[in-house]
CSV table of C-alpha atoms and ligand atoms in Angstrom, one decimal:
chain,number,residue,atom,x,y,z
A,4,MET,CA,7.6,2.9,10.7
A,5,THR,CA,6.7,5.0,13.6
A,6,THR,CA,7.0,3.9,17.2
A,7,ALA,CA,3.7,2.7,18.5
A,8,SER,CA,4.1,4.7,21.7
A,9,LYS,CA,3.7,8.2,20.3
A,10,THR,CA,0.8,9.7,18.3
A,11,PRO,CA,1.8,9.9,14.6
A,12,LEU,CA,2.0,13.4,13.2
A,13,TRP,CA,-0.9,12.9,10.8
A,14,LYS,CA,-3.1,12.3,13.8
A,15,GLN,CA,-2.0,15.5,15.6
A,16,GLU,CA,-4.3,18.5,14.9
A,17,ASP,CA,-1.6,21.1,14.9
A,18,ALA,CA,1.2,19.2,13.1
A,19,VAL,CA,2.6,21.0,10.0
A,20,PRO,CA,2.9,18.8,6.9
A,21,PHE,CA,6.3,18.5,5.3
A,22,LEU,CA,4.9,18.0,1.9
A,23,GLN,CA,1.7,19.7,0.8
A,24,ILE,CA,-0.1,18.8,-2.4
A,25,LYS,CA,-2.9,21.3,-3.0
A,26,ASN,CA,-5.5,20.6,-5.7
A,27,VAL,CA,-2.9,19.4,-8.1
A,28,THR,CA,-4.2,18.5,-11.6
A,29,LYS,CA,-2.1,17.4,-14.6
A,30,LYS,CA,-3.5,17.3,-18.1
A,31,PHE,CA,-1.9,15.9,-21.2
A,32,ASP,CA,-3.9,17.6,-23.9
A,33,ASP,CA,-7.4,16.9,-22.8
A,34,PHE,CA,-6.6,13.8,-20.9
A,35,THR,CA,-6.5,14.2,-17.1
A,36,ALA,CA,-3.7,12.0,-15.7
A,37,VAL,CA,-3.9,13.5,-12.1
A,38,ASP,CA,-7.2,14.9,-11.0
A,39,ASN,CA,-7.4,17.5,-8.3
A,40,VAL,CA,-5.2,15.7,-5.8
A,41,SER,CA,-4.8,17.2,-2.3
A,42,LEU,CA,-2.5,15.4,0.2
A,43,ASP,CA,-0.6,16.3,3.3
A,44,ILE,CA,2.5,14.1,4.0
A,45,TYR,CA,4.5,14.4,7.2
A,46,LYS,CA,8.1,14.3,8.0
A,47,GLU,CA,8.3,10.8,9.6
A,48,GLU,CA,6.3,9.1,6.8
A,49,LEU,CA,6.9,6.4,4.4
A,50,PHE,CA,3.9,7.2,2.3
A,51,CYS,CA,2.8,4.8,-0.4
A,52,LEU,CA,0.9,5.8,-3.5
A,53,LEU,CA,-0.9,2.7,-4.5
A,54,GLY,CA,-3.0,2.2,-7.7
A,55,GLY,CA,-3.3,0.2,-10.8
A,56,SER,CA,-1.4,0.8,-14.0
A,57,GLY,CA,-2.2,4.2,-15.5
A,58,SER,CA,-3.8,5.6,-12.4
A,59,GLY,CA,-1.5,8.6,-12.3
A,60,LYS,CA,1.0,7.5,-9.7
A,61,SER,CA,4.2,8.2,-11.6
A,62,THR,CA,2.9,11.5,-13.0
A,63,LEU,CA,2.2,12.7,-9.5
A,64,LEU,CA,5.6,11.6,-8.3
A,65,ARG,CA,7.3,13.4,-11.3
A,66,MET,CA,5.5,16.6,-10.4
A,67,LEU,CA,7.0,16.3,-6.9
A,68,ALA,CA,10.4,15.9,-8.3
A,69,GLY,CA,9.9,18.7,-10.7
A,70,PHE,CA,10.1,16.7,-14.0
A,71,GLU,CA,6.5,17.8,-14.8
A,72,GLU,CA,4.7,21.0,-14.0
A,73,PRO,CA,1.2,20.8,-12.6
A,74,THR,CA,-1.5,22.1,-15.0
A,75,SER,CA,-3.0,23.7,-11.9
A,76,GLY,CA,-2.6,23.5,-8.1
A,77,SER,CA,0.5,23.8,-6.0
A,78,ILE,CA,3.2,21.7,-4.3
A,79,LEU,CA,4.9,22.9,-1.1
A,80,ILE,CA,7.9,21.2,0.4
A,81,ASP,CA,8.9,22.3,3.9
A,82,GLY,CA,6.6,25.3,3.4
A,83,VAL,CA,8.3,26.4,0.2
A,84,ASP,CA,6.2,26.6,-3.0
A,85,MET,CA,8.0,24.5,-5.7
A,86,ALA,CA,6.4,26.3,-8.7
A,87,GLY,CA,9.2,27.1,-11.2
A,88,ILE,CA,11.9,25.4,-9.1
A,89,GLU,CA,14.1,23.1,-11.1
A,90,PRO,CA,14.4,19.5,-10.1
A,91,TRP,CA,18.1,19.9,-9.0
A,92,ASN,CA,17.2,22.9,-6.8
A,93,ARG,CA,14.5,20.9,-4.9
A,94,PRO,CA,15.4,19.2,-1.5
A,95,VAL,CA,14.3,16.0,-3.3
A,96,ASN,CA,15.9,12.9,-4.9
A,97,MET,CA,14.1,10.4,-7.1
A,98,MET,CA,15.1,6.8,-7.6
A,99,PHE,CA,13.8,5.4,-10.8
A,100,GLN,CA,12.7,1.9,-11.5
A,101,SER,CA,15.7,1.2,-13.7
A,102,TYR,CA,18.5,1.9,-11.3
A,103,ALA,CA,20.8,3.5,-13.9
A,104,LEU,CA,24.0,2.8,-12.2
A,105,PHE,CA,27.2,3.8,-14.1
A,106,PRO,CA,28.5,0.4,-15.4
A,107,HIS,CA,32.1,1.5,-15.6
A,108,LEU,CA,32.3,2.9,-12.1
A,109,THR,CA,32.7,0.9,-8.9
A,110,VAL,CA,30.0,0.7,-6.3
A,111,PHE,CA,31.9,3.2,-4.2
A,112,ASP,CA,32.3,5.7,-7.1
A,113,ASN,CA,28.7,5.3,-8.2
A,114,ILE,CA,27.6,6.5,-4.7
A,115,ALA,CA,30.3,9.1,-4.5
A,116,PHE,CA,29.5,10.6,-7.9
A,117,GLY,CA,27.1,13.3,-6.9
A,118,LEU,CA,29.2,14.4,-3.9
A,119,LYS,CA,32.4,14.7,-5.9
A,120,ARG,CA,30.6,16.7,-8.5
A,121,GLU,CA,29.6,19.1,-5.8
A,122,GLY,CA,33.2,19.5,-4.9
A,123,MET,CA,33.0,17.8,-1.5
A,124,LYS,CA,36.4,17.0,0.1
A,125,ARG,CA,37.8,13.5,-0.5
A,126,ASP,CA,37.9,12.5,3.2
A,127,GLU,CA,34.3,13.6,3.7
A,128,VAL,CA,33.2,11.8,0.6
A,129,LYS,CA,34.8,8.7,1.8
A,130,THR,CA,33.1,8.9,5.2
A,131,ARG,CA,29.7,9.6,3.8
A,132,VAL,CA,29.9,6.9,1.2
A,133,ASN,CA,31.1,4.3,3.6
A,134,GLU,CA,28.3,5.2,6.0
A,135,MET,CA,25.8,4.6,3.2
A,136,LEU,CA,27.4,1.3,2.2
A,137,GLU,CA,27.1,0.1,5.8
A,138,MET,CA,23.5,1.3,6.0
A,139,VAL,CA,22.4,-0.7,3.0
A,140,GLN,CA,24.6,-3.6,4.2
A,141,MET,CA,27.0,-3.4,1.2
A,142,GLY,CA,30.1,-2.6,3.2
A,143,GLU,CA,32.1,-5.4,1.6
A,144,TYR,CA,31.2,-4.5,-2.0
A,145,GLY,CA,32.6,-1.0,-2.5
A,146,LYS,CA,35.2,-2.1,-5.1
A,147,ARG,CA,32.8,-4.2,-7.3
A,148,LYS,CA,31.3,-3.1,-10.5
A,149,PRO,CA,27.5,-3.1,-11.0
A,150,ASN,CA,27.7,-6.2,-13.3
A,151,GLN,CA,29.3,-8.1,-10.5
A,152,LEU,CA,26.2,-7.6,-8.3
A,153,SER,CA,22.8,-9.3,-8.0
A,154,GLY,CA,19.6,-7.4,-8.7
A,155,GLY,CA,18.9,-6.8,-5.1
A,156,GLN,CA,22.5,-5.6,-4.4
A,157,ARG,CA,22.2,-3.2,-7.4
A,158,GLN,CA,19.0,-1.9,-6.0
A,159,ARG,CA,20.6,-1.2,-2.6
A,160,VAL,CA,23.5,0.6,-4.3
A,161,ALA,CA,21.0,2.8,-6.1
A,162,LEU,CA,19.2,3.5,-2.8
A,163,ALA,CA,22.5,4.4,-1.2
A,164,ARG,CA,23.3,6.8,-4.1
A,165,ALA,CA,19.9,8.4,-3.8
A,166,LEU,CA,20.4,8.9,-0.1
A,167,VAL,CA,24.0,10.0,0.1
A,168,LYS,CA,23.2,13.6,-0.6
A,169,ARG,CA,20.8,13.6,2.3
A,170,PRO,CA,17.7,14.7,0.5
A,171,LYS,CA,14.8,15.7,2.8
A,172,LEU,CA,12.4,13.9,0.5
A,173,LEU,CA,13.1,10.7,-1.4
A,174,LEU,CA,10.8,9.6,-4.1
A,175,LEU,CA,10.8,6.0,-5.2
A,176,ASP,CA,9.0,4.8,-8.3
A,177,GLU,CA,8.3,1.0,-8.1
A,178,PRO,CA,11.6,0.6,-6.3
A,179,LEU,CA,11.3,-3.1,-5.7
A,180,GLY,CA,9.6,-4.2,-8.9
A,181,ALA,CA,12.6,-6.0,-10.3
A,182,LEU,CA,13.3,-8.1,-7.2
A,183,ASP,CA,12.0,-11.6,-6.5
A,184,LYS,CA,9.5,-12.1,-3.7
A,185,LYS,CA,11.9,-13.0,-0.9
A,186,LEU,CA,14.4,-10.3,-1.7
A,187,ARG,CA,11.6,-7.8,-2.0
A,188,GLU,CA,10.5,-8.6,1.5
A,189,GLU,CA,14.0,-8.3,2.9
A,190,THR,CA,14.5,-5.0,1.1
A,191,GLN,CA,11.1,-3.7,2.4
A,192,PHE,CA,12.3,-4.1,5.9
A,193,GLU,CA,15.6,-2.4,5.1
A,194,LEU,CA,13.7,0.5,3.6
A,195,MET,CA,11.7,0.9,6.8
A,196,ASN,CA,14.9,0.7,8.9
A,197,ILE,CA,16.6,3.4,6.8
A,198,GLN,CA,13.6,5.6,7.0
A,199,ASP,CA,13.6,5.2,10.7
A,200,GLU,CA,17.3,6.0,11.0
A,201,LEU,CA,17.6,8.9,8.6
A,202,GLY,CA,14.3,10.6,9.2
A,203,VAL,CA,14.0,11.2,5.4
A,204,THR,CA,10.4,11.4,4.2
A,205,PHE,CA,9.7,8.7,1.6
A,206,VAL,CA,7.0,8.7,-1.0
A,207,VAL,CA,6.9,5.3,-2.7
A,208,VAL,CA,4.9,4.5,-5.7
A,209,THR,CA,3.7,0.9,-6.1
A,210,HIS,CA,1.0,-1.1,-7.7
A,211,ASP,CA,1.6,-4.0,-5.3
A,212,GLN,CA,-0.9,-3.8,-2.4
A,213,GLU,CA,1.0,-6.2,-0.2
A,214,GLU,CA,4.1,-4.1,-0.6
A,215,ALA,CA,2.1,-1.0,0.4
A,216,MET,CA,0.6,-2.8,3.3
A,217,THR,CA,4.0,-3.8,4.6
A,218,LEU,CA,5.9,-0.6,4.0
A,219,ALA,CA,3.6,2.3,4.5
A,220,THR,CA,2.9,4.6,7.4
A,221,ARG,CA,-0.1,5.6,5.3
A,222,ILE,CA,-1.4,4.6,1.9
A,223,GLY,CA,-3.0,6.9,-0.7
A,224,VAL,CA,-5.1,4.8,-3.1
A,225,MET,CA,-5.3,6.2,-6.6
A,226,ASN,CA,-7.9,5.5,-9.3
A,227,HIS,CA,-8.2,7.4,-12.6
A,228,GLY,CA,-6.0,10.2,-11.4
A,229,GLU,CA,-7.8,10.7,-8.1
A,230,VAL,CA,-6.7,9.8,-4.6
A,231,VAL,CA,-9.7,8.0,-3.4
A,232,GLN,CA,-8.7,7.1,0.1
A,233,VAL,CA,-5.9,8.0,2.5
A,234,ASP,CA,-5.4,6.0,5.6
A,235,GLU,CA,-3.1,3.8,7.6
A,236,PRO,CA,-2.7,0.3,6.1
A,237,HIS,CA,-4.9,-1.3,8.7
A,238,ASP,CA,-7.7,1.1,8.1
A,239,VAL,CA,-7.5,0.9,4.4
A,240,TYR,CA,-8.0,-2.8,4.7
A,241,GLU,CA,-10.5,-2.9,7.5
A,242,TYR,CA,-12.5,0.2,6.6
A,243,PRO,CA,-12.3,0.7,2.9
A,244,ASN,CA,-14.5,3.8,1.9
A,245,SER,CA,-15.7,2.5,-1.4
A,246,ARG,CA,-16.3,-0.7,-3.4
A,247,PHE,CA,-13.3,0.1,-5.5
A,248,VAL,CA,-10.9,0.2,-2.5
A,249,ALA,CA,-12.4,-2.8,-0.9
A,250,ASP,CA,-11.9,-4.8,-4.1
A,251,PHE,CA,-8.5,-3.4,-5.0
A,252,ILE,CA,-6.9,-4.1,-1.6
A,253,GLY,CA,-7.2,-7.8,-0.7
A,254,SER,CA,-10.1,-9.8,-1.7
A,255,VAL,CA,-13.6,-9.3,-0.5
A,256,ASN,CA,-17.2,-10.7,-0.7
A,257,MET,CA,-19.8,-8.1,-1.4
A,258,PHE,CA,-23.6,-8.5,-0.9
A,259,GLU,CA,-25.8,-6.0,-2.6
A,260,GLY,CA,-28.8,-4.9,-0.5
A,261,ARG,CA,-31.1,-2.2,0.9
A,262,VAL,CA,-30.9,-0.5,4.3
A,263,THR,CA,-33.9,-1.4,6.4
A,264,GLU,CA,-32.8,0.2,9.6
A,265,ASP,CA,-30.1,2.8,10.3
A,266,LEU,CA,-29.1,3.2,13.9
A,267,PRO,CA,-26.2,5.5,15.1
A,268,ASP,CA,-23.6,2.8,15.0
A,269,SER,CA,-25.1,-0.1,13.3
A,270,VAL,CA,-27.1,-0.9,10.1
A,271,LYS,CA,-29.5,-3.6,9.0
A,272,VAL,CA,-29.3,-4.5,5.4
A,273,GLU,CA,-31.8,-6.7,3.6
A,274,SER,CA,-29.9,-8.7,1.0
A,275,LYS,CA,-31.5,-11.0,-1.6
A,276,GLU,CA,-28.0,-12.2,-2.5
A,277,ALA,CA,-27.2,-13.2,1.0
A,278,GLY,CA,-30.8,-14.6,1.5
A,279,CYS,CA,-31.3,-12.7,4.8
A,280,THR,CA,-30.9,-9.5,6.7
A,281,LEU,CA,-27.3,-8.6,7.5
A,282,TYR,CA,-26.4,-6.8,10.7
A,283,VAL,CA,-23.3,-4.5,10.6
A,284,ASN,CA,-21.9,-2.7,13.6
A,285,HIS,CA,-20.3,0.2,11.7
A,286,GLY,CA,-21.1,3.9,12.1
A,287,ILE,CA,-21.9,5.0,8.6
A,288,ASN,CA,-24.5,7.4,7.5
A,289,CYS,CA,-27.1,5.9,5.2
A,290,ALA,CA,-30.7,6.5,4.6
A,291,PRO,CA,-33.5,3.9,4.9
A,292,ASN,CA,-34.0,2.0,1.7
A,293,GLN,CA,-30.6,3.2,0.3
A,294,LYS,CA,-28.8,0.7,-1.9
A,295,VAL,CA,-25.6,-0.4,-0.3
A,296,SER,CA,-23.0,-3.2,-0.4
A,297,VAL,CA,-22.0,-5.2,2.7
A,298,ALA,CA,-18.4,-6.1,2.3
A,299,ILE,CA,-16.8,-9.0,4.2
A,300,ARG,CA,-13.3,-10.3,3.9
A,301,PRO,CA,-12.8,-14.0,3.2
A,302,GLU,CA,-10.8,-14.6,6.4
A,303,LYS,CA,-13.5,-13.2,8.6
A,304,ILE,CA,-16.2,-15.7,7.7
A,305,LYS,CA,-16.3,-18.9,9.8
A,306,ILE,CA,-17.5,-22.1,8.3
A,307,SER,CA,-19.0,-25.3,9.8
A,308,ARG,CA,-21.0,-28.3,8.9
A,309,ASN,CA,-23.2,-28.0,12.0
A,310,LYS,CA,-25.6,-25.2,12.6
A,311,PRO,CA,-23.9,-22.6,14.9
A,312,ASP,CA,-25.6,-21.0,17.9
A,313,GLN,CA,-25.3,-17.6,16.2
A,314,ILE,CA,-28.5,-16.5,14.5
A,315,VAL,CA,-27.6,-13.2,12.8
A,316,ASN,CA,-25.2,-13.1,9.8
A,317,CYS,CA,-25.5,-16.8,9.3
A,318,ILE,CA,-26.0,-18.1,5.8
A,319,LYS,CA,-26.1,-21.5,4.1
A,320,GLY,CA,-24.4,-22.7,1.0
A,321,LYS,CA,-22.7,-25.6,-0.7
A,322,ILE,CA,-19.0,-26.1,-1.2
A,323,GLU,CA,-18.3,-25.8,-4.9
A,324,ASP,CA,-14.5,-25.9,-4.7
A,325,MET,CA,-11.8,-26.0,-2.1
A,326,ALA,CA,-8.0,-25.7,-2.2
A,327,TYR,CA,-5.5,-26.8,0.5
A,328,MET,CA,-2.7,-24.2,0.5
A,329,GLY,CA,-0.6,-25.4,3.5
A,330,SER,CA,-1.1,-22.6,6.0
A,331,LEU,CA,-4.7,-22.1,4.9
A,332,SER,CA,-7.6,-23.5,3.0
A,333,VAL,CA,-9.6,-21.6,0.5
A,334,TYR,CA,-13.3,-22.5,-0.1
A,335,ARG,CA,-15.5,-21.4,-3.0
A,336,ILE,CA,-19.1,-21.6,-1.9
A,337,ILE,CA,-22.4,-21.2,-3.7
A,338,LEU,CA,-25.3,-19.7,-1.8
A,339,GLU,CA,-29.0,-20.6,-2.5
A,340,SER,CA,-29.3,-17.3,-4.3
A,341,GLY,CA,-26.6,-18.4,-6.7
A,342,LYS,CA,-24.1,-15.9,-5.3
A,343,GLU,CA,-20.6,-17.2,-5.0
A,344,ILE,CA,-18.4,-16.4,-2.1
A,345,ARG,CA,-14.9,-17.0,-1.0
A,346,ILE,CA,-13.7,-18.0,2.4
A,347,THR,CA,-10.2,-18.6,3.7
A,348,GLN,CA,-9.5,-20.5,6.9
A,349,PRO,CA,-6.2,-21.0,8.7
A,350,ASN,CA,-5.4,-24.7,9.1
A,351,PHE,CA,-4.9,-24.6,12.8
A,352,GLN,CA,-5.4,-28.3,13.1
A,353,ARG,CA,-3.6,-30.8,10.9
A,354,ASP,CA,-6.7,-32.5,9.5
A,355,MET,CA,-8.8,-29.3,9.0
A,356,GLY,CA,-8.7,-29.5,5.3
A,357,ALA,CA,-9.9,-33.1,5.3
A,358,ARG,CA,-13.0,-32.4,7.3
A,359,LEU,CA,-15.1,-30.5,4.8
A,360,THR,CA,-15.5,-31.8,1.3
A,361,TRP,CA,-16.9,-30.8,-2.1
A,362,GLU,CA,-20.6,-30.6,-2.4
A,363,GLU,CA,-21.1,-30.5,1.3
A,364,ASN,CA,-23.8,-28.1,2.7
A,365,VAL,CA,-22.3,-25.7,5.2
A,366,TYR,CA,-23.2,-22.8,7.5
A,367,MET,CA,-21.2,-19.6,7.2
A,368,TYR,CA,-21.3,-16.9,9.9
A,369,TRP,CA,-19.5,-13.8,11.0
A,370,ASP,CA,-19.5,-11.2,13.8
A,371,VAL,CA,-21.5,-8.0,13.5
A,372,ASP,CA,-18.1,-6.1,13.8
A,373,SER,CA,-16.5,-7.9,10.8
A,374,ALA,CA,-18.2,-6.4,7.8
A,375,VAL,CA,-18.4,-2.9,6.5
A,376,VAL,CA,-21.2,-1.1,4.6
A,377,LEU,CA,-20.2,0.7,1.4
A,378,THR,CA,-22.3,3.4,-0.1
A,379,ALA,CA,-19.8,4.5,-2.8
B,422,ADP,P1,0.9,5.0,-13.3
B,422,ADP,O1,2.3,5.3,-12.9
B,422,ADP,O2,-0.1,5.0,-12.2
B,422,ADP,O3,0.9,3.6,-14.0
B,422,ADP,P2,1.2,7.3,-15.0
B,422,ADP,O4,1.2,8.4,-14.1
B,422,ADP,O5,2.5,6.8,-15.6
B,422,ADP,O6,0.4,6.0,-14.4
B,422,ADP,O7,0.2,7.6,-16.2
B,422,ADP,C1,-1.1,8.0,-16.0
B,422,ADP,C2,-1.8,8.3,-17.3
B,422,ADP,O8,-1.2,9.4,-18.0
B,422,ADP,C3,-1.6,7.1,-18.3
B,422,ADP,O9,-2.8,6.9,-19.0
B,422,ADP,C4,-0.5,7.6,-19.2
B,422,ADP,O10,-0.7,7.1,-20.5
B,422,ADP,C5,-0.8,9.1,-19.2
B,422,ADP,N1,0.5,9.8,-19.5
B,422,ADP,C6,1.6,9.8,-18.6
B,422,ADP,N2,2.6,10.6,-19.1
B,422,ADP,C7,2.1,11.1,-20.3
B,422,ADP,C8,2.6,12.0,-21.3
B,422,ADP,N3,3.9,12.5,-21.1
B,422,ADP,N4,1.9,12.3,-22.3
B,422,ADP,C9,0.6,11.8,-22.4
B,422,ADP,N5,0.1,11.0,-21.6
B,422,ADP,C10,0.8,10.6,-20.5
B,423,MG,MG1,4.2,4.3,-13.1
């Protein structure tokens, strides 16, 4: 994570990217696994490639590592074109999903392996390995064997092993996939700390949107081999650039409609599904009468039994289903058009959930700033 006080590199006009991916395509026979991807990634980043299974994430990562050659396009690391450069000659290390620790070696020797093979002096190896063990909070475990560790501990050893040679770029393919939820969250914060301390550039592949949201400086969303949006987590969530991204990241309600008025920073959309004209404060270029979707997140919709003062973006419906989930309640509501929408509300009062019930008619409303208009 970057400190909030300074402008991140990717927002600085003259910043030089550390990793440049230029029009990279990878074909397997006539199947295109990675489709004309261009990306600039900067030194201080923990960049997440996020996408569903088969979207081309691992293939892209393997090309960065040098295990696959692009069919076309180029990859530059620190200004150097990687074409024809073998994996072991790249300033890169890759950590695989299966950690592949040597079972017969201790934790210490697992981490020391690569350094010893390079002929590094004993004392230096010891210092470096111990440094790494401390960093991943495994200082006490140097003498254990991998089978005497938990899954999370093994993952941290693998991370230490990947970092000990001080690569400039560390590639992680679904690194936390094998961990349970709680451990995964802890390890996520650890990864962010390590990134901060070492200044290594991370590219992390994940299919888990929550993980990407937590970890990433920026997210590249992949679909069918293409990178369809690159933005900071907040912007990917709040300003998705397509129906695909809006739907893939978090959950969303979408109203189909037609633009009736397009002003410089707001749009009016007539929507039969919503049963009214929706007002959206969002500077997007669309043409009058253009077919668009208005996307609104479930947590941004307010719900009440009584008619609110607000007139615009206010719709009526009937509670079809509701679920009390402790910190929040989830409502499934059917509009007069038959359209079904989903609302989540924090339970900020103890009896909130008990107030509204099944089959009840309710008003739903939201701010003009809360929705986005999607044209793609
Ligand atoms: P992801 O990591 O996003 O799940 P991959 O990059 O592993 O996706 O794969 C993307 C697509 O490319 C998949 O459809 C996969 O079957 C195909 N693919 C990957 N590697 C090969 C290969 N060596 N030969 C043929 N097809 C491949
Ligand atoms: Mg993969």
